[in-house]
Amino acid sequence: MSKVILLRFGELYLKGKNRNIFERQLIENIKTKLKGEKFEFAYTFGRYIISGYEQVREDAIVKKLQIVFGLHSLSVATEVDATIEDIQSEVSKIKLCNKSFKVNVNRADKNFPIKSMDFAAELGGVVLDNNECKVDLYNPQVVINVDIRENKKAYIYFENIMCQGGLPLGSAGKALLLLSGGIDSPVAGYLMSKRGLEIEALHFHSYPYTSERAKEKVVELARKLTGYTGKIKLHVVSFTKVQEAIHKNCVPEYMITIMRRIMMRIAERICEQNNLGAIITGESLGQVASQTMQSMTVTGNVINRVPIFRPCIAMDKTEIMDIANKIDTYETSILPYEDCCTVFLPKYPVIKPTIEKAEKEESRLNLNALIEECLAGEEIIVIE
Ligand code: ATP
Ligand code: MG
């Protein structure tokens, strides 16, 4: 008898002929996540199984696996030889403390001598013999699962522990997350990583209008994301000169629109320089003036080499906050340091900007020089 962890893969079954590529990536990601732990990893008859780990590390290993994208769920199980006696003996040790229960038997090995239903009833009898409890087939407090596999082993377990789902990190390529210090953009990064994207991040600061602490906050957010996304290369770009130039030369209500357009242009350049296939933002439709359809049209209009992914677009703030709490970025996000977008914030930002008007306002700026200067001063912080 030994303890093992059974793994269930998520959406990979949709992948048809490409399944192998996804599966290989997921296995590699699991092994990377468990680096430093003692464990064995095996595939036996349709089940991925982790075994040979130190018992005291079990909870820690489960926690690590729970944040690997592509894993749907897992169960901590007891592995015994698939004989009637061994299974019965293991089931007889179960203590239920008055809880109602049922037994599920899954007999993948059809050579096992008793049919699933009959064996489940028999094992139910064993549990009743050893406990003060009752059977409840429809709403049991405890489900005892017995999975009899072709490798002549049986796995006995209680819970399905839910993991993240999604697709294996790296299987969709790499993209650039526009990371502010707010609540939404870390959530956007998490959501896109969950769909298989590795991430680099880009943060604009407006030192000295924004503080060193504001930058540290963004580094801390990126660090929290790395638990899910792996290593993040953070590009930090000073936006001060751009903002001063816009403030000086353009009408105030277009301040944010033009800032966003310049952010997008710089982001696209960084994508090209670093071989990144998309830009990710934390925008949500209608949340603020710069997140209307018209604003997004005018902002997106300046780039055409990479798509913009906005995974929070259809989410309410409370839904975004729930995810921020789940991934533990919320408390950091609400620390009260200024973001560059709040510096020079106009009283009445335009809600329905037009491309023509934005272009006209921009014509008063030396765009190329401003963008080149931003890129030349880029600072890189690698967060592992
Ligand atoms: P967040 O909570 O992510 O800050 P927000 O609700 O404050 O979003 P905006 O300030 O309008 O919304 O920003 C919209 C998106 O633009 C952000 O989600 C982020 O992706 C990007 N962004 C805004 N400010 C910055 C910044 N200083 N550096 C990098 N990206 C930024
Ligand atoms: Mg913000």
Coordinates of C-alpha atoms and ligand atoms in Angstrom, one line a residue:
M1 CA 0.0 0.0 0.0
S2 CA 1.3 3.5 -0.8
K3 CA 0.0 7.0 -1.3
V4 CA -0.1 8.5 -4.8
I5 CA -1.6 11.5 -6.5
L6 CA -3.9 10.8 -9.5
L7 CA -3.9 13.6 -12.1
R8 CA -6.7 14.5 -14.5
F9 CA -6.0 16.6 -17.5
G10 CA -8.4 19.2 -18.7
E11 CA -9.4 20.3 -22.1
L12 CA -6.7 18.3 -23.9
Y13 CA -9.2 15.8 -25.2
L14 CA -10.4 18.5 -27.6
K15 CA -7.0 18.6 -29.2
G16 CA -7.3 15.6 -31.6
K17 CA -4.0 14.9 -33.3
N18 CA -2.2 17.8 -31.5
R19 CA -2.9 16.3 -28.2
N20 CA 0.6 14.9 -27.8
I21 CA 2.2 18.3 -28.1
F22 CA -0.1 19.7 -25.4
E23 CA 0.4 16.7 -23.2
R24 CA 4.2 16.8 -23.4
Q25 CA 4.1 20.5 -22.5
L26 CA 1.9 19.8 -19.5
I27 CA 4.1 17.0 -18.3
E28 CA 7.2 19.2 -18.6
N29 CA 5.4 22.0 -16.7
I30 CA 4.4 19.6 -13.9
K31 CA 7.9 18.4 -13.6
T32 CA 9.2 22.0 -13.5
K33 CA 6.7 22.9 -10.8
L34 CA 7.8 20.0 -8.7
K35 CA 11.5 20.6 -9.1
G36 CA 13.2 20.1 -5.7
E37 CA 10.7 17.5 -4.6
K38 CA 11.4 13.8 -4.6
F39 CA 8.8 12.1 -6.8
E40 CA 8.1 9.7 -9.6
F41 CA 5.9 10.4 -12.5
A42 CA 4.2 7.6 -14.5
Y43 CA 1.6 7.1 -17.1
T44 CA -0.2 3.8 -16.7
F45 CA -3.3 2.9 -18.7
G46 CA -4.8 6.3 -19.1
R47 CA -3.8 7.8 -15.8
Y48 CA -1.0 10.1 -14.8
I49 CA 0.2 9.2 -11.4
I50 CA 2.7 10.9 -9.0
S51 CA 4.2 8.6 -6.5
G52 CA 7.3 8.1 -4.4
Y53 CA 7.1 11.4 -2.7
E54 CA 7.8 12.1 1.0
Q55 CA 4.5 11.9 3.0
V56 CA 5.2 15.2 4.8
R57 CA 5.4 16.9 1.4
E58 CA 2.0 15.7 0.2
D59 CA 0.1 18.9 1.0
A60 CA 2.8 21.1 -0.5
I61 CA 2.9 19.0 -3.7
V62 CA -0.9 19.2 -4.0
K63 CA -0.8 23.0 -3.6
K64 CA 1.9 23.3 -6.3
L65 CA -0.1 21.0 -8.7
Q66 CA -3.2 23.0 -8.2
I67 CA -1.7 26.0 -9.9
V68 CA -0.5 24.1 -13.0
F69 CA -2.6 25.2 -16.0
G70 CA -4.0 22.3 -17.9
L71 CA -4.7 20.1 -14.9
H72 CA -8.4 19.8 -14.3
S73 CA -8.4 18.0 -11.0
L74 CA -6.4 15.6 -8.8
S75 CA -7.0 13.1 -6.1
V76 CA -4.8 11.8 -3.3
A77 CA -5.3 8.1 -3.4
T78 CA -4.1 4.9 -1.7
E79 CA -2.7 2.4 -4.1
V80 CA -3.1 -1.3 -3.4
D81 CA -2.8 -4.5 -5.4
A82 CA -6.0 -5.0 -7.3
T83 CA -7.2 -8.1 -5.4
I84 CA -10.4 -8.4 -3.6
E85 CA -8.7 -9.1 -0.3
D86 CA -6.3 -6.1 -0.6
I87 CA -9.1 -3.7 -1.5
Q88 CA -11.4 -5.0 1.2
S89 CA -8.6 -4.7 3.8
E90 CA -7.9 -1.1 2.8
V91 CA -11.5 -0.2 2.8
S92 CA -12.0 -1.7 6.3
K93 CA -9.5 0.9 7.7
I94 CA -11.8 3.8 6.7
K95 CA -13.2 5.7 9.6
L96 CA -16.4 7.7 8.9
C97 CA -17.5 9.2 12.2
N98 CA -21.2 9.0 11.6
K99 CA -21.2 10.4 8.1
S100 CA -23.4 9.0 5.4
F101 CA -21.5 7.5 2.5
K102 CA -21.6 5.6 -0.8
V103 CA -19.0 3.5 -2.6
N104 CA -18.3 4.0 -6.3
V105 CA -16.4 1.3 -8.1
N106 CA -14.9 1.9 -11.5
R107 CA -13.6 -1.3 -13.1
A108 CA -11.3 -0.4 -16.0
D109 CA -9.8 -3.9 -15.8
K110 CA -12.7 -6.0 -16.9
N111 CA -10.8 -9.1 -15.8
F112 CA -11.4 -8.2 -12.2
P113 CA -13.7 -11.0 -11.0
I114 CA -16.6 -9.1 -9.5
K115 CA -18.8 -6.6 -11.4
S116 CA -18.6 -2.9 -10.3
M117 CA -22.0 -2.6 -8.7
D118 CA -21.7 -5.9 -6.8
F119 CA -18.3 -5.0 -5.5
A120 CA -19.5 -1.6 -4.5
A121 CA -22.3 -3.2 -2.4
E122 CA -19.8 -5.6 -0.9
L123 CA -17.4 -2.8 0.1
G124 CA -20.3 -0.8 1.5
G125 CA -20.9 -3.8 3.8
V126 CA -17.3 -3.7 4.9
V127 CA -17.6 0.0 5.8
L128 CA -20.8 -0.6 7.7
D129 CA -19.2 -3.4 9.6
N130 CA -16.5 -1.1 10.8
N131 CA -18.4 2.2 11.4
E132 CA -21.6 3.6 13.0
C133 CA -22.9 5.1 9.7
K134 CA -25.4 4.8 7.0
V135 CA -25.4 4.5 3.2
D136 CA -26.9 7.4 1.2
L137 CA -26.7 6.8 -2.6
Y138 CA -28.1 10.2 -3.6
N139 CA -26.6 12.8 -1.2
P140 CA -23.7 11.2 0.7
Q141 CA -21.4 13.2 2.9
V142 CA -18.5 11.0 1.9
V143 CA -17.9 9.2 -1.5
I144 CA -15.4 6.4 -1.4
N145 CA -14.0 5.8 -4.9
V146 CA -12.4 2.6 -5.9
D147 CA -10.7 2.7 -9.3
I148 CA -9.5 -0.7 -10.5
R149 CA -6.9 -0.3 -13.3
E150 CA -5.4 -2.5 -16.0
N151 CA -2.0 -2.2 -14.3
K152 CA -3.4 -4.6 -11.6
K153 CA -3.5 -1.8 -9.1
A154 CA -6.5 -0.2 -7.4
Y155 CA -6.8 3.4 -6.3
I156 CA -8.9 4.3 -3.3
Y157 CA -9.7 8.0 -2.8
F158 CA -12.3 10.4 -1.5
E159 CA -12.1 13.8 -3.0
N160 CA -11.6 15.4 -6.5
I161 CA -9.5 18.4 -5.7
M162 CA -10.1 21.0 -8.4
C163 CA -7.2 22.6 -10.2
Q164 CA -7.1 25.6 -12.6
G165 CA -8.1 23.9 -15.8
G166 CA -7.1 25.8 -18.9
L167 CA -4.2 24.8 -21.2
P168 CA -0.6 24.1 -20.5
L169 CA 1.5 27.2 -20.0
G170 CA 3.6 27.9 -23.2
S171 CA 1.3 25.9 -25.5
A172 CA -0.2 29.1 -27.0
G173 CA 3.1 31.0 -27.2
K174 CA 4.1 34.3 -25.5
A175 CA 2.4 37.7 -25.1
L176 CA 2.9 41.1 -23.5
L177 CA 0.8 42.0 -20.6
L178 CA 0.3 45.8 -20.0
L179 CA 0.6 45.7 -16.2
S180 CA -0.5 48.8 -14.3
G181 CA -0.7 48.7 -10.5
G182 CA -4.4 48.2 -10.6
I183 CA -6.7 45.3 -9.9
D184 CA -7.6 44.3 -13.5
S185 CA -4.4 43.9 -15.4
P186 CA -2.9 41.1 -13.1
V187 CA -6.2 39.3 -13.5
A188 CA -6.0 39.7 -17.2
G189 CA -2.5 38.2 -17.2
Y190 CA -3.6 35.2 -15.1
L191 CA -6.6 34.6 -17.4
M192 CA -4.5 34.6 -20.6
S193 CA -1.8 32.4 -19.0
K194 CA -4.6 30.0 -18.1
R195 CA -5.1 29.7 -21.9
G196 CA -1.6 28.7 -22.4
L197 CA 0.2 32.0 -22.9
E198 CA 3.6 32.7 -21.3
I199 CA 3.9 36.3 -20.3
E200 CA 6.3 39.2 -20.4
A201 CA 5.0 42.4 -18.8
L202 CA 5.2 46.1 -19.6
H203 CA 4.8 48.9 -17.1
F204 CA 4.8 52.6 -17.7
H205 CA 5.7 54.8 -14.8
S206 CA 5.9 58.6 -14.5
Y207 CA 8.7 59.2 -12.1
P208 CA 8.9 61.7 -10.3
Y209 CA 5.1 62.1 -10.5
T210 CA 4.8 58.5 -9.5
S211 CA 6.9 57.1 -6.7
E212 CA 9.5 54.3 -6.5
R213 CA 6.9 52.5 -4.3
A214 CA 4.5 52.5 -7.2
K215 CA 7.1 50.6 -9.3
E216 CA 7.8 48.2 -6.4
K217 CA 4.1 47.5 -6.2
V218 CA 4.1 46.4 -9.9
V219 CA 7.2 44.2 -9.3
E220 CA 5.4 42.6 -6.4
L221 CA 2.2 42.0 -8.6
A222 CA 4.4 40.4 -11.2
R223 CA 6.0 38.3 -8.6
K224 CA 2.6 37.1 -7.4
L225 CA 1.7 36.2 -10.9
T226 CA 4.8 34.1 -11.4
G227 CA 3.3 31.3 -9.3
Y228 CA 1.0 30.7 -12.2
T229 CA 2.9 32.1 -15.2
G230 CA 6.5 31.1 -14.4
K231 CA 9.3 33.6 -15.0
I232 CA 8.2 37.1 -16.1
K233 CA 10.5 39.6 -17.9
L234 CA 9.1 43.0 -16.8
H235 CA 9.8 45.9 -19.2
V236 CA 9.7 49.2 -17.3
V237 CA 9.4 52.3 -19.4
S238 CA 9.3 55.9 -18.3
F239 CA 6.3 57.7 -19.6
T240 CA 7.0 61.1 -18.0
K241 CA 8.2 62.9 -21.1
V242 CA 5.3 61.6 -23.2
Q243 CA 2.8 62.8 -20.7
E244 CA 4.4 66.2 -20.3
A245 CA 4.4 66.6 -24.1
I246 CA 0.7 65.6 -24.4
H247 CA -0.2 67.9 -21.5
K248 CA 1.6 70.8 -23.1
N249 CA 0.4 70.3 -26.7
C250 CA -3.0 68.5 -26.8
V251 CA -6.5 69.3 -25.5
P252 CA -7.0 67.8 -22.0
E253 CA -10.0 65.6 -22.8
Y254 CA -7.8 63.7 -25.3
M255 CA -5.0 63.2 -22.8
I256 CA -5.9 59.6 -21.9
T257 CA -6.8 58.6 -25.4
I258 CA -3.4 59.8 -26.8
M259 CA -1.5 58.2 -23.8
R260 CA -3.2 54.9 -24.6
R261 CA -2.4 55.2 -28.3
I262 CA 1.3 55.8 -27.5
M263 CA 1.3 53.0 -25.0
M264 CA 0.0 50.7 -27.7
R265 CA 2.6 51.7 -30.2
I266 CA 5.4 51.1 -27.6
A267 CA 3.9 47.8 -26.6
E268 CA 3.8 46.7 -30.3
R269 CA 7.4 47.6 -30.7
I270 CA 8.4 45.6 -27.6
C271 CA 6.3 42.7 -29.0
E272 CA 8.3 42.8 -32.2
Q273 CA 11.7 43.1 -30.4
N274 CA 10.9 40.2 -28.1
N275 CA 8.9 37.9 -30.4
L276 CA 5.7 38.3 -28.5
G277 CA 2.4 37.5 -30.3
A278 CA -0.2 39.7 -28.6
I279 CA -0.9 42.5 -26.2
I280 CA -3.0 41.9 -23.1
T281 CA -4.9 44.6 -21.2
G282 CA -7.2 44.6 -18.2
E283 CA -9.9 46.6 -19.9
S284 CA -13.5 45.9 -19.1
L285 CA -16.3 47.4 -21.3
G286 CA -17.7 50.6 -19.9
Q287 CA -15.7 50.5 -16.7
V288 CA -14.3 54.0 -17.2
A289 CA -14.3 56.6 -20.0
S290 CA -11.3 55.1 -21.7
Q291 CA -13.0 51.7 -21.9
T292 CA -15.9 52.4 -24.2
M293 CA -16.1 50.8 -27.7
Q294 CA -15.2 54.1 -29.3
S295 CA -12.2 54.5 -27.0
M296 CA -11.0 51.0 -27.7
T297 CA -11.4 51.6 -31.4
V298 CA -9.3 54.7 -31.3
T299 CA -6.7 53.1 -29.1
G300 CA -6.4 49.9 -31.1
N301 CA -6.3 51.7 -34.4
V302 CA -2.6 52.6 -34.1
I303 CA -1.3 49.0 -34.2
N304 CA -1.9 46.2 -36.6
R305 CA 0.8 43.6 -36.2
V306 CA -0.5 41.9 -33.0
P307 CA -4.0 41.4 -31.6
I308 CA -5.1 43.0 -28.3
F309 CA -6.5 40.5 -25.9
R310 CA -8.9 41.9 -23.3
P311 CA -10.0 38.9 -21.2
C312 CA -11.8 41.0 -18.6
I313 CA -13.9 42.7 -21.2
A314 CA -17.2 41.1 -20.2
M315 CA -16.6 40.9 -16.5
D316 CA -18.1 43.0 -13.7
K317 CA -15.6 44.6 -11.3
T318 CA -16.8 42.2 -8.6
E319 CA -16.0 39.2 -10.8
I320 CA -12.6 40.6 -11.5
M321 CA -12.0 41.3 -7.8
D322 CA -13.0 37.7 -6.9
I323 CA -10.3 36.4 -9.2
A324 CA -7.8 38.9 -7.9
N325 CA -8.5 37.6 -4.4
K326 CA -8.1 34.0 -5.6
I327 CA -4.7 34.7 -7.1
D328 CA -3.7 36.8 -4.2
T329 CA -3.0 40.0 -6.1
Y330 CA -5.9 42.1 -4.7
E331 CA -4.3 43.3 -1.5
T332 CA -1.3 44.5 -3.4
S333 CA -3.4 46.1 -6.1
I334 CA -5.3 48.3 -3.7
L335 CA -2.2 49.8 -2.1
P336 CA -2.6 53.5 -2.6
Y337 CA 0.2 54.5 -4.9
E338 CA -0.4 56.7 -7.9
D339 CA -0.5 55.1 -11.4
C340 CA 0.8 57.1 -14.4
C341 CA -2.7 57.3 -15.7
T342 CA -3.9 59.2 -12.7
V343 CA -1.2 61.9 -13.3
F344 CA -2.5 64.8 -15.4
L345 CA -5.9 63.2 -15.3
P346 CA -8.3 65.5 -17.1
K347 CA -11.6 66.5 -15.4
Y348 CA -13.7 65.4 -18.4
P349 CA -12.0 62.7 -20.5
V350 CA -13.7 62.2 -23.9
I351 CA -16.1 59.2 -23.8
K352 CA -16.5 58.9 -27.6
P353 CA -13.2 59.9 -29.1
T354 CA -12.7 59.8 -32.9
I355 CA -9.6 58.6 -34.8
E356 CA -9.6 61.9 -36.8
K357 CA -9.5 64.1 -33.7
A358 CA -6.9 61.9 -32.0
E359 CA -4.7 62.1 -35.1
K360 CA -5.1 65.8 -35.3
E361 CA -4.1 66.2 -31.6
E362 CA -1.1 63.9 -32.1
S363 CA 0.1 65.8 -35.1
R364 CA 1.4 68.4 -32.6
L365 CA 3.7 65.8 -31.0
N366 CA 7.0 64.5 -32.3
L367 CA 5.7 60.9 -31.9
N368 CA 8.6 59.0 -33.3
A369 CA 11.2 60.8 -31.1
L370 CA 9.1 60.3 -28.0
I371 CA 8.6 56.6 -28.7
E372 CA 12.3 56.0 -29.5
E373 CA 13.3 57.8 -26.3
C374 CA 10.9 55.6 -24.2
L375 CA 12.3 52.5 -25.8
A376 CA 15.9 53.6 -25.3
G377 CA 15.4 54.1 -21.6
E378 CA 13.6 50.8 -21.0
E379 CA 14.7 49.0 -17.9
I380 CA 14.3 45.2 -17.6
I381 CA 13.6 43.3 -14.4
V382 CA 13.4 39.5 -14.5
I383 CA 11.1 38.1 -11.9
E384 CA 11.3 34.4 -11.1
Ligands
ATP1 P1 -6.1 48.2 -13.9 O1 -6.9 47.8 -12.8 O2 -5.5 47.0 -14.6 O3 -5.1 49.3 -13.7 P2 -8.0 50.1 -14.7 O4 -9.4 49.7 -14.5 O5 -7.3 51.0 -13.8 O6 -7.1 48.8 -15.0 P3 -7.1 51.8 -16.9 O7 -6.3 52.6 -16.0 O8 -8.1 52.4 -17.8 O9 -8.0 50.7 -16.2 O10 -6.1 50.9 -17.7 C1 -6.6 50.0 -18.7 C2 -5.5 49.0 -19.0 O11 -4.4 49.7 -19.6 C3 -5.0 48.3 -17.8 O12 -5.7 47.2 -17.4 C4 -3.6 48.0 -18.2 O13 -3.6 46.8 -19.0 C5 -3.2 49.1 -19.1 N1 -2.5 50.1 -18.3 C6 -3.0 51.2 -17.7 N2 -2.0 51.9 -17.0 C7 -0.8 51.2 -17.3 C8 0.5 51.4 -16.9 N3 0.9 52.4 -16.1 N4 1.5 50.5 -17.4 C9 1.1 49.5 -18.2 N5 -0.2 49.3 -18.6 C10 -1.1 50.1 -18.1
MG2 MG -5.3 51.4 -13.5

